[in-house]
XYZ file of C-alpha atoms in Angstrom:
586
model
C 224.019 77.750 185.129
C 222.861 80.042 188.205
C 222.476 83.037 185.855
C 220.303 80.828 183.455
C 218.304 79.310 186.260
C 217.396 83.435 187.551
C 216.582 84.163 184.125
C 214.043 81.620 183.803
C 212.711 81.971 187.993
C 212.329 85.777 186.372
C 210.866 85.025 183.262
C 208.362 82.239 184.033
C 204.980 84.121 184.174
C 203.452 80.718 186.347
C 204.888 78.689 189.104
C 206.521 75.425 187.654
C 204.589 72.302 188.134
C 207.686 69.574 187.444
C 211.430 70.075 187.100
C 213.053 67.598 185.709
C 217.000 67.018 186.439
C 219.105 64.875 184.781
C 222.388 64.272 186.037
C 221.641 66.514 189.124
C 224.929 65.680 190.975
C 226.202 64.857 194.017
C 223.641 67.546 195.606
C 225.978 70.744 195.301
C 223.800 72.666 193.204
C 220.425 71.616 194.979
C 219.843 75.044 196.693
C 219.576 76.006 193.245
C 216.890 73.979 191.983
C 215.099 74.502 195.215
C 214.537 78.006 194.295
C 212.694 77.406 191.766
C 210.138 76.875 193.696
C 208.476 73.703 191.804
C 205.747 71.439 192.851
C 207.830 68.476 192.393
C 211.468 68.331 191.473
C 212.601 64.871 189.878
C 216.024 64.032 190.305
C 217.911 61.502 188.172
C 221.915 60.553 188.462
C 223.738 57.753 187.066
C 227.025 57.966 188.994
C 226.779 55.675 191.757
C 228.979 58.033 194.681
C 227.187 61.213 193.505
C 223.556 59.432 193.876
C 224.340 57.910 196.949
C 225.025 61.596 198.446
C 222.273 63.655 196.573
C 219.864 60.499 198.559
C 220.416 61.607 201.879
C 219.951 65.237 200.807
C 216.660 64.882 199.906
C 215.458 62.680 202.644
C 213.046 65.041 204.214
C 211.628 66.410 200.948
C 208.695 64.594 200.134
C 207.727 66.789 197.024
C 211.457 65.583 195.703
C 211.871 62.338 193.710
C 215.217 60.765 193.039
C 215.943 58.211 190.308
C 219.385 55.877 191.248
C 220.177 55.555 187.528
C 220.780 56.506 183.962
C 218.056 58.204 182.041
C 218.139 56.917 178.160
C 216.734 57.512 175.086
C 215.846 53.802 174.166
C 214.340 51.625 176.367
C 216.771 49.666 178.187
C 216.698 47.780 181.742
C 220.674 48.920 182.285
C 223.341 51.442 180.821
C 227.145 51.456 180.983
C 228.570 54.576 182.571
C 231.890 55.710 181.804
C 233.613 56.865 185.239
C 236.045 59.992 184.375
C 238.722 61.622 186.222
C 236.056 64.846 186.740
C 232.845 63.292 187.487
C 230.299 65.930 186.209
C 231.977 65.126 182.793
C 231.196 60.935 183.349
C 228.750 60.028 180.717
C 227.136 56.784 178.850
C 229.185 57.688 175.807
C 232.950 57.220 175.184
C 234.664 60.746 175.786
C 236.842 60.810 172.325
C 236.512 64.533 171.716
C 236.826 65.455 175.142
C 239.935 63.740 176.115
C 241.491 65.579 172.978
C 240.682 69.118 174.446
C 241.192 67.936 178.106
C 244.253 65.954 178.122
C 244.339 65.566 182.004
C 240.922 63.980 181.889
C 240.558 59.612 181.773
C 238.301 57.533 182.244
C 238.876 55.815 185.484
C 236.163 52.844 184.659
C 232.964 51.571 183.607
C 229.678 50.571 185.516
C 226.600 49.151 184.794
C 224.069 51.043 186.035
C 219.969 51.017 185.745
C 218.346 52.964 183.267
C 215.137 53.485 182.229
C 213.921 55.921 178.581
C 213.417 59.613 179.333
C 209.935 59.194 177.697
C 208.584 56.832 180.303
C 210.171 59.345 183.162
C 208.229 62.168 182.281
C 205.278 59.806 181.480
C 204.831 59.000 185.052
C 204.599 62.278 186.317
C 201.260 62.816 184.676
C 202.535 66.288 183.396
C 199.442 68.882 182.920
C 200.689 70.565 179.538
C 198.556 73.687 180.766
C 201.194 74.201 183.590
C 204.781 74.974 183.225
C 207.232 72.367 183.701
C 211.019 72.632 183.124
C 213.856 69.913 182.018
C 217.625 70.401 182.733
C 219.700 67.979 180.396
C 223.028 68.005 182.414
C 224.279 64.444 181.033
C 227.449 65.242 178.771
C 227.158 63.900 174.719
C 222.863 62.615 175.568
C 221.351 65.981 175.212
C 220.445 65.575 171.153
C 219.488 61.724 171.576
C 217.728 62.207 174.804
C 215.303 64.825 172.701
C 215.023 63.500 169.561
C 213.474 60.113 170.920
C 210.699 62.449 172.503
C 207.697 62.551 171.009
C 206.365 65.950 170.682
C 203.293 65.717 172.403
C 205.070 64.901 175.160
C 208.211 67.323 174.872
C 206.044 70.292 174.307
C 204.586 70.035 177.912
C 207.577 71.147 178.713
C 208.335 75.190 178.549
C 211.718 75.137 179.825
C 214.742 73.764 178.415
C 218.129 73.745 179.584
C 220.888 71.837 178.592
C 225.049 71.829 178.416
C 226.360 71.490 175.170
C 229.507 72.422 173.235
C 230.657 73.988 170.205
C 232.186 70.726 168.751
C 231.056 66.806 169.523
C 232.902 66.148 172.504
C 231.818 62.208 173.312
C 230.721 59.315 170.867
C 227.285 59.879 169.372
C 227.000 63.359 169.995
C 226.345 66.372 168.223
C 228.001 70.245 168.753
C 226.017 72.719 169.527
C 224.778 74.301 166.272
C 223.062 71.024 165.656
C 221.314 70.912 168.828
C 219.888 74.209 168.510
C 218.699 73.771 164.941
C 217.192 70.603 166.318
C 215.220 72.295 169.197
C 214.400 74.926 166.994
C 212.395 72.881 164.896
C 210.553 71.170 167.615
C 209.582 75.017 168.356
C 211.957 76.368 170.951
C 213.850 79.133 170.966
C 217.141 80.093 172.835
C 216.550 82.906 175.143
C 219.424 82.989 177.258
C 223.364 81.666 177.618
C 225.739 81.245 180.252
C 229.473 80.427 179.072
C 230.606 80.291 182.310
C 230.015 76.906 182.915
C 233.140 74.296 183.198
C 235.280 74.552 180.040
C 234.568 73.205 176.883
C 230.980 73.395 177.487
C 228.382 76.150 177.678
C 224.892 75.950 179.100
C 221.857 77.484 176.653
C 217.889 78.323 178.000
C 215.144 77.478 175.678
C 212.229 78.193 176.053
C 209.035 76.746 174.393
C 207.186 79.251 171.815
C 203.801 78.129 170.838
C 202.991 80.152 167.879
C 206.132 78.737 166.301
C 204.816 75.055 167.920
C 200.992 76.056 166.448
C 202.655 76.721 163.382
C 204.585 73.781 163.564
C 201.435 71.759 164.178
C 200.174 73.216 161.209
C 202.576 72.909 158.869
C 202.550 68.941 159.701
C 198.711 69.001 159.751
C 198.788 70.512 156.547
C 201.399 68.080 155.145
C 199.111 65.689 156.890
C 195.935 66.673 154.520
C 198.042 66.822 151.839
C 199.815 63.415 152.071
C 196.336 62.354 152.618
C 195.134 64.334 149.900
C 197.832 62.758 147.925
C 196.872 59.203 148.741
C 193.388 60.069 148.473
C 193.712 60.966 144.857
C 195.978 58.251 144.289
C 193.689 55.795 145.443
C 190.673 57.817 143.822
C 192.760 57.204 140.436
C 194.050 53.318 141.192
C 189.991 52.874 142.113
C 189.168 54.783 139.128
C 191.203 52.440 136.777
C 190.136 49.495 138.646
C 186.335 50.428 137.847
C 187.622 51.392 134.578
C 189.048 48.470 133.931
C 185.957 46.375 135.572
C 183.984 48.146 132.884
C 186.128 47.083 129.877
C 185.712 43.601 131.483
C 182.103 43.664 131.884
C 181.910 45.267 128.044
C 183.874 42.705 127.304
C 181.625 39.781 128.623
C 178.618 41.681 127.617
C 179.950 41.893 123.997
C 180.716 38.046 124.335
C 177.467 37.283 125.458
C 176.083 38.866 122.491
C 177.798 37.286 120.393
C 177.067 34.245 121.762
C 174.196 35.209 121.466
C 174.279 35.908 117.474
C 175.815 32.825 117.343
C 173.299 30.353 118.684
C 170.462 32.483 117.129
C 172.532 31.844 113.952
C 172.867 27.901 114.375
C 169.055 28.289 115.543
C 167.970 29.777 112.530
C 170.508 27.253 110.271
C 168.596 24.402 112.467
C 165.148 25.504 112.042
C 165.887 26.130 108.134
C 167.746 22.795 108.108
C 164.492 20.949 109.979
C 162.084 22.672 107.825
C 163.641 21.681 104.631
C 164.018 18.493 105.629
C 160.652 18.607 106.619
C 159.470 19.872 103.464
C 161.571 17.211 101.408
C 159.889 14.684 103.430
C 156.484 16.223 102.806
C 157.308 15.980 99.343
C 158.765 12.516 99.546
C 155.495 11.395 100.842
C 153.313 13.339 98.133
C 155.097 11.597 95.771
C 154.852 8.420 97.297
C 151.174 8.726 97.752
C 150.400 10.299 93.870
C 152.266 6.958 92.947
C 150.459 4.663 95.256
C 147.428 6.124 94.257
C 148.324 5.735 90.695
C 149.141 2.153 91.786
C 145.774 1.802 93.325
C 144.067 3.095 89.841
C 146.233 0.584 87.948
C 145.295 -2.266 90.836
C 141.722 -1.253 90.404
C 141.903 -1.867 86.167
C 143.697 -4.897 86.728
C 140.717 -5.760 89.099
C 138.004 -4.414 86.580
C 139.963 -6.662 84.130
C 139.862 -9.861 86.231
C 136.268 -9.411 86.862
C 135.591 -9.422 83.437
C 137.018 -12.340 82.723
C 136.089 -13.825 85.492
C 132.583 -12.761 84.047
C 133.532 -14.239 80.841
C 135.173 -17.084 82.246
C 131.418 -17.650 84.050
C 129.785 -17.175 80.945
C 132.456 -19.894 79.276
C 131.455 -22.313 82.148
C 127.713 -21.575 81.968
C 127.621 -22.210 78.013
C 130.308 -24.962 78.757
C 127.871 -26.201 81.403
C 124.947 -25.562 78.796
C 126.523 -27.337 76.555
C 127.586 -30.454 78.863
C 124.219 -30.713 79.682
C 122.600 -30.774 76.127
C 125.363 -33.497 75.418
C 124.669 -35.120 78.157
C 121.111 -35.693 77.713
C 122.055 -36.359 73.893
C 124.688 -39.105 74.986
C 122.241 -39.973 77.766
C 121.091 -42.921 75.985
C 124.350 -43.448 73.807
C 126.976 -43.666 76.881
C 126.841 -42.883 80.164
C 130.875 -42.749 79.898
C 130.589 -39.370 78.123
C 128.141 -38.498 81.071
C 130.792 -39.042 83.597
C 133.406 -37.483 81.135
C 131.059 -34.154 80.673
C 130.665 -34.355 84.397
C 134.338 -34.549 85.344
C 135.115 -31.569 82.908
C 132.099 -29.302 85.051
C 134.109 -30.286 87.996
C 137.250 -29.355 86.234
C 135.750 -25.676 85.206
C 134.016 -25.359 88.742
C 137.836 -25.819 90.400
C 139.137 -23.296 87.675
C 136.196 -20.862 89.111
C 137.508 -21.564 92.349
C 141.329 -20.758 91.532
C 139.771 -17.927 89.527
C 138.023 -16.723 92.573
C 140.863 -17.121 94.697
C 143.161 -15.163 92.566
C 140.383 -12.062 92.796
C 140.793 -12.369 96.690
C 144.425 -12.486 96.304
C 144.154 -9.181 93.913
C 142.251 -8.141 96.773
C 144.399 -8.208 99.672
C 147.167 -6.355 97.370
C 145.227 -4.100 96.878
C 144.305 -3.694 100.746
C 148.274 -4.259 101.560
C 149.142 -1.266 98.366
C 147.010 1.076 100.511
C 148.749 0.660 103.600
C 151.969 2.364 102.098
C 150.555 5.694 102.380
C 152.912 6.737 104.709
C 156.011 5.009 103.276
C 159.473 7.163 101.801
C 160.325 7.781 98.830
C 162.262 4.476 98.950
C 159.135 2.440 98.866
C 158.873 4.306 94.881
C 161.187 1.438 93.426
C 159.328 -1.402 95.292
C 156.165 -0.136 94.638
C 156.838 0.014 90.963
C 158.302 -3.117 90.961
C 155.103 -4.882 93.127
C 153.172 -2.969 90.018
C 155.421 -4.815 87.341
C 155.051 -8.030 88.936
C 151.121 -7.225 89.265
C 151.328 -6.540 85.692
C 152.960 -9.878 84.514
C 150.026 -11.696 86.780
C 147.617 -9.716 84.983
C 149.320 -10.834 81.963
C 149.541 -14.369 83.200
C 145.865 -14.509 84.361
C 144.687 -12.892 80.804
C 147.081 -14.952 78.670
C 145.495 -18.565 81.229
C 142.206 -16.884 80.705
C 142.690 -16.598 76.829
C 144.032 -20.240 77.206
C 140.846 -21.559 78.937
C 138.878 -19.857 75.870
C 141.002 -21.205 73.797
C 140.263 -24.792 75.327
C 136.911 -23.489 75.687
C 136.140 -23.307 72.082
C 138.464 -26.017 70.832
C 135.906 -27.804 73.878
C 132.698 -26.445 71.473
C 134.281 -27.125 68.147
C 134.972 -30.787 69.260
C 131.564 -30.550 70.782
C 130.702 -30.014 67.372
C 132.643 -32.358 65.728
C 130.964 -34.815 68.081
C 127.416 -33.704 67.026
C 128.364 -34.311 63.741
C 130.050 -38.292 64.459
C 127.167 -39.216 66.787
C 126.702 -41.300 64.411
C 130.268 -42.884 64.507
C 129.939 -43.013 68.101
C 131.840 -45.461 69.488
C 134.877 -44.282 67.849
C 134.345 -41.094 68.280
C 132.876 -41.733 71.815
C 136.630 -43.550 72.435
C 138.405 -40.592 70.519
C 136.751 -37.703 73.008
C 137.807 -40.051 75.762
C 141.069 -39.527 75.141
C 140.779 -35.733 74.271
C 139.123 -35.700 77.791
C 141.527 -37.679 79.321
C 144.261 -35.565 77.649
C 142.111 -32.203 78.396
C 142.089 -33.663 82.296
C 145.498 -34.125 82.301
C 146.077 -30.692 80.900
C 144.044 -29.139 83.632
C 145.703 -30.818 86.197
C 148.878 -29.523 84.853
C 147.594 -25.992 84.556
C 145.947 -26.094 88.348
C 149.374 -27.277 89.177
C 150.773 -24.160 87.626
C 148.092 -22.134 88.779
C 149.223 -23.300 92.190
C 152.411 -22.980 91.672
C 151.857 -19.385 90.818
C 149.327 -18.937 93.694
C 152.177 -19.729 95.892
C 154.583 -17.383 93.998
C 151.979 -14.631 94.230
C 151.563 -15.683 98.362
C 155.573 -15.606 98.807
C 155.745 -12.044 97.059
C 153.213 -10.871 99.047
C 154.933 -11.827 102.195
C 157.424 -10.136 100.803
C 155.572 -6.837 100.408
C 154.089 -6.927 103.587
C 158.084 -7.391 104.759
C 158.520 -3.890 102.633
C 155.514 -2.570 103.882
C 156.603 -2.940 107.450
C 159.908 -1.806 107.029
C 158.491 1.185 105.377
C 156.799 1.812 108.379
C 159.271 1.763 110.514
C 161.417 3.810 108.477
C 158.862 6.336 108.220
C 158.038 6.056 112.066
C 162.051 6.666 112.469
C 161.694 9.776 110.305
C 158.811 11.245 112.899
C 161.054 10.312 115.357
C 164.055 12.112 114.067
C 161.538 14.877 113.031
C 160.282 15.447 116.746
C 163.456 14.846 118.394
C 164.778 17.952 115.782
C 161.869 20.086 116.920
C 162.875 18.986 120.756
C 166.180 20.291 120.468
C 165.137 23.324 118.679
C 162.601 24.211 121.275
C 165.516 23.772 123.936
C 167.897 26.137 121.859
C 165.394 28.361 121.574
C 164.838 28.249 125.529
C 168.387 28.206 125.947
C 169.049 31.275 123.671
C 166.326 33.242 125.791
C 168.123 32.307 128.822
C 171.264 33.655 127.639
C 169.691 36.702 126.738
C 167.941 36.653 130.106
C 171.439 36.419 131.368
C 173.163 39.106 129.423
C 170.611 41.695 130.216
C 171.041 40.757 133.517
C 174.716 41.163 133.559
C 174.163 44.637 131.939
C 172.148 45.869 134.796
C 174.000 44.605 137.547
C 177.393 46.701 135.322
C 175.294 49.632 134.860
C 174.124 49.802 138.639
C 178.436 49.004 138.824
C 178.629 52.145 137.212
C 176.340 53.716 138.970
C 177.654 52.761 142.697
C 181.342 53.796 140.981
C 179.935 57.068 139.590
C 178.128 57.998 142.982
C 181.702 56.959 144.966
C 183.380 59.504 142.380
C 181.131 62.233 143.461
C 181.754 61.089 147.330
C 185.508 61.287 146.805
C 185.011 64.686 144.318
C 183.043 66.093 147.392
C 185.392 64.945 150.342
C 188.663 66.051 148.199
C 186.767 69.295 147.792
C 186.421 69.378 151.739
C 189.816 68.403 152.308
C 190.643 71.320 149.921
C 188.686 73.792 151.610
C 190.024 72.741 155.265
C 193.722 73.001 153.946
C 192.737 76.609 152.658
C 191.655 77.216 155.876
C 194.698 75.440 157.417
C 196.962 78.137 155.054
C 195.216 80.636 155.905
C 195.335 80.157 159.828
C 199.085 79.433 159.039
C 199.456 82.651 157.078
C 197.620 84.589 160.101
C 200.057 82.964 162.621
C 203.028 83.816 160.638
C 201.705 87.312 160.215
C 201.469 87.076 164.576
C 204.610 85.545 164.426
C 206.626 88.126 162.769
C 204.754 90.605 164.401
C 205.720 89.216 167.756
C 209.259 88.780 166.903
C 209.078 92.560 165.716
C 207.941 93.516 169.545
C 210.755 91.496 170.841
C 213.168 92.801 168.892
C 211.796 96.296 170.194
C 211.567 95.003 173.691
C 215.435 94.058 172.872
C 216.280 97.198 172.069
C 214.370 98.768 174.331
C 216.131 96.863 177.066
C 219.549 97.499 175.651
C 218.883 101.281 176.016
C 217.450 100.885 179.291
C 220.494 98.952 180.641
C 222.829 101.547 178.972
C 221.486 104.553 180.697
C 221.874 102.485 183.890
C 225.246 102.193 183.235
C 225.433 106.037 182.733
C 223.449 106.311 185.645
C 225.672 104.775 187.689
C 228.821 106.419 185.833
C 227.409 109.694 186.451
C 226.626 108.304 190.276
C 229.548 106.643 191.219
C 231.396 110.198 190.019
C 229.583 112.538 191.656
C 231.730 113.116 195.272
C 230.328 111.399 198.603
C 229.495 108.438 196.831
């Protein structure tokens, strides 16, 4: 240990800061570590007797700092220390491979003794890693634990290392030698100097920190850094990419379902408007029809009313030369009998109330007529009623001419007995009592035809009643057509609307997955550019690794000639001092 702690008090180009000593003892070797000359030397032992004495060595050394307790690599409030037979081999780990080379060493006990991690130790020292500090790992089977639970930022404040080891794993949990080394040789240390004259098994090693190797280090893991990143970068860049890629094929999607959605309802749009405007047109058609047959109604109503006005004209001209001829009978049975007076006055009365029904009938005609042109606007339907309201306007007409050729018939049967009479005036009394009963019989006749004629008035009244019931209903029918017709229209107008919404819509959702694009196109070229960056700063990262490897070697190459150098200057000491010690005097 001495001849590794004058290697490194020679070697150290700056004064140490902070020495660190773990398991310093029971304050034997404390001259030693004094001559290192360090700012602050930190003291830390576990075994209870040895503490207890290295505490009232260092009472008047202010700059020294002792720690009554076991220094860890987890964090843990105590530790268990295994007492041995030789204390500088007690340790917190069972001695199995020790006790095998050192038969004559035991473990005397255990104790539980503080312990804090070997982090938060060198934490509270504040260490300046621009200054030199040292750490001397004298704890048997902790060395490998106690630095690989370092961190390196805080490890590699540290330029000295020196620590006892072995060839083989001597306690539980340990590692030999060659393990420990390869470990510190990673973290970027490198073993400068060996002393195997410590206590048998072990041997005591000096490493000391080397930054290009640590630079190099740093670089490496930087670089595997920017490449991990770089990995996940691109990873994410593709996940991203298929998640875009697949929000596009989702967007294409809905905007190829929106137009066909929108093909459809312009489809059922068109199918509605062709279906309305047929329907439209069959009803225009309907109602052509309807009106070419009203109107051909109306033509055959106004004949039929031509018709009864000239026999109503005739029927006048009947009852004027009926009248006429009343009169002159009168006057010529004026003297014979005033009963034929009376009789020739009831028959006037009898032709006047014909007139009357006569007249009545042309209103009647009339008002069909008026109610025929009110079903203008009626359906189709109204065809079958209208041609039957013609047939049934035909019979009357055929009624009213065959009563009318009936009342000319009476008419001139009236005349021809008028003549008869002219001829028996002579015979009048028997005569006179034979045309009273023709009269009476003619009377009775009219009053059976006016009954008919009423009868048939009120016939003619009732069907009437019932066309106006047809008429109305035809109305409504058609009024429920124009209904059905606007309400069409209606919801066509709101398809339409609703159609240019949805188009509305589907550009809409274009744009918004075009500016998707867009955004994902312009983050494409952000990631492109920063993977580009990150490429060109890990070219630069090889390339400063490649320069330090180049210093490296070339460093290494001077040591090895400052080796050899040293090997040759040591040798001709030796011959110097051969030659010396044989010349005589000396």
């Amino acid at each position: 240990m001495n001849a590794l702690l004058n290697h490194l008090r020679t070697q150290s180009t700056a004064p140490l800061a902070h020495t660190f000593i773990i398991g310093a003892g029971d304050g034997s070797q404390l001259t030693q570590w004094r001559d290192l000359n360090s700012e602050h030397l930190h003291l830390a032992e576990a075994h209870p007797a040895h503490a207890e004495a290295l505490q009232q060595h260092i009472q008047d050394h202010p700059q020294e700092h002792l720690y009554l307790g076991a220094i860890t690599a987890e964090a843990q409030e105590t530790a268990t220390l295994h007492r041995l037979t030789l204390p500088q081999f007690s340790s917190l780990n069972a001695p199995t491979g020790l006790t095998e080379r050192l038969p004559n060493v035991s473990v005397q006990g255990t104790e539980t003794v503080p312990a804090q991690p070997l982090a938060t130790w060198l934490t509270q020292a504040e260490l300046d890693p621009n200054a030199t500090h040292t750490l001397v790992i004298n704890a048997p089977g902790q060395a490998h634990a106690l630095l690989t639970a370092t961190p390196d930022e805080l490890l590699h404040a540290v330029t000295w290392i020196v620590v006892n080891t072995a060839d083989e794993a001597l306690f539980e949990n340990d590692v030999d030698s060659a393990t420990l080394d390869s470990a510190l040789t990673q973290r970027g240390y490198a073993c400068v100097a060996e002393d195997d004259t410590a206590t048998y098994p072990t041997v005591a090693r000096l490493y000391q920190r080397q930054p290009s190797v640590i630079e190099k280090l740093n670089l490496t893991a930087e670089r595997d850094t920017l490449a991990k990143q770089l990995e996940d970068t691109r990873a994410k860049a593709k996940r991203d990419t298929e998640a875009l890629t697949k929000a596009l094929e989702d967007a294409e999607a809905a905007r190829n379902a929106a137009e066909s959605e929108a093909e459809t309802l312009t489809t059922q749009l068109k199918k509605t408007n062709a279906q309305a405007q047929s329907d439209a047109e069959k009803q225009t058609k309907a109602l052509e029809e309807a009106n070419n047959q009203l109107a051909e109604r109306n033509k055959q109503l106004e004949a039929a009313k031509s018709e009864a006005t000239k026999l109503a004209k005739q029927l006048e001209e009947a009852r004027a030369a009926a009248k006429s001829e009343a009169e002159k009978l009168a006057k010529e049975l004026e003297g014979a009998r005033g009963t034929a007076k009376s009789e020739a006055a009831q028959q006037s009365q009898a032709l006047e109330a014909a007139q009357n029904q006569l007249a009545e009938r042309n209103q009647q005609l009339e008002e069909a007529r008026n109610a025929t042109k009110q079903h203008e606007e009626a359906r189709a339907a109204a065809k079958s009623k209208a041609e039957q309201l013609a047939k049934e306007l035909e019979a009357a007409r055929v009624n009213a001419q065959d009563e009318a050729t009936k009342h000319a018939q009476a008419l001139e049967d009236a005349k021809n007995r008028l003549a008869d009479r002219d001829k028996q005036l002579d015979t009048a009394k028997g005569e006179a009592e034979a045309l009273a009963k023709e009269l009476e019989a003619a009377r009775a006749n009219a009053q059976s035809e006016a009954a008919q004629q009423s009868q048939a008035l009120e016939a003619a009244q009732n069907q009437l009643a019932e066309r106006n019931q047809q008429l109305e209903e035809a109305r409504n029918a058609t009024k429920q057509h124009e209904e059905a017709r606007a309400a069409a229209k209606s919801k066509a107008e709101q398809l339409a609307k609703e159609l240019e919404a949805a188009r509305a819509n589907a550009q809409d959702e274009a744009t918004k997955h075009a500016q998707a694009l867009e955004d994902v196109k312009n983050r494409l070229a952000d990631r492109d550019k920063q993977l580009a960056e990150q490429k060109q700063a890990y070219e630069k990262a090889q390339r400063v690794i490649k320069k330090h490897e180049m210093e490296s070697q070339s460093l290494q190459h001077r040591q090895q000639l400052l080796q050899d150098e040293l090997v040759k200057s040591e040798a001709q000491i030796d011959l110097i001092k051969d030659l010396l010690l044989r010349e005589p005097g000396l």
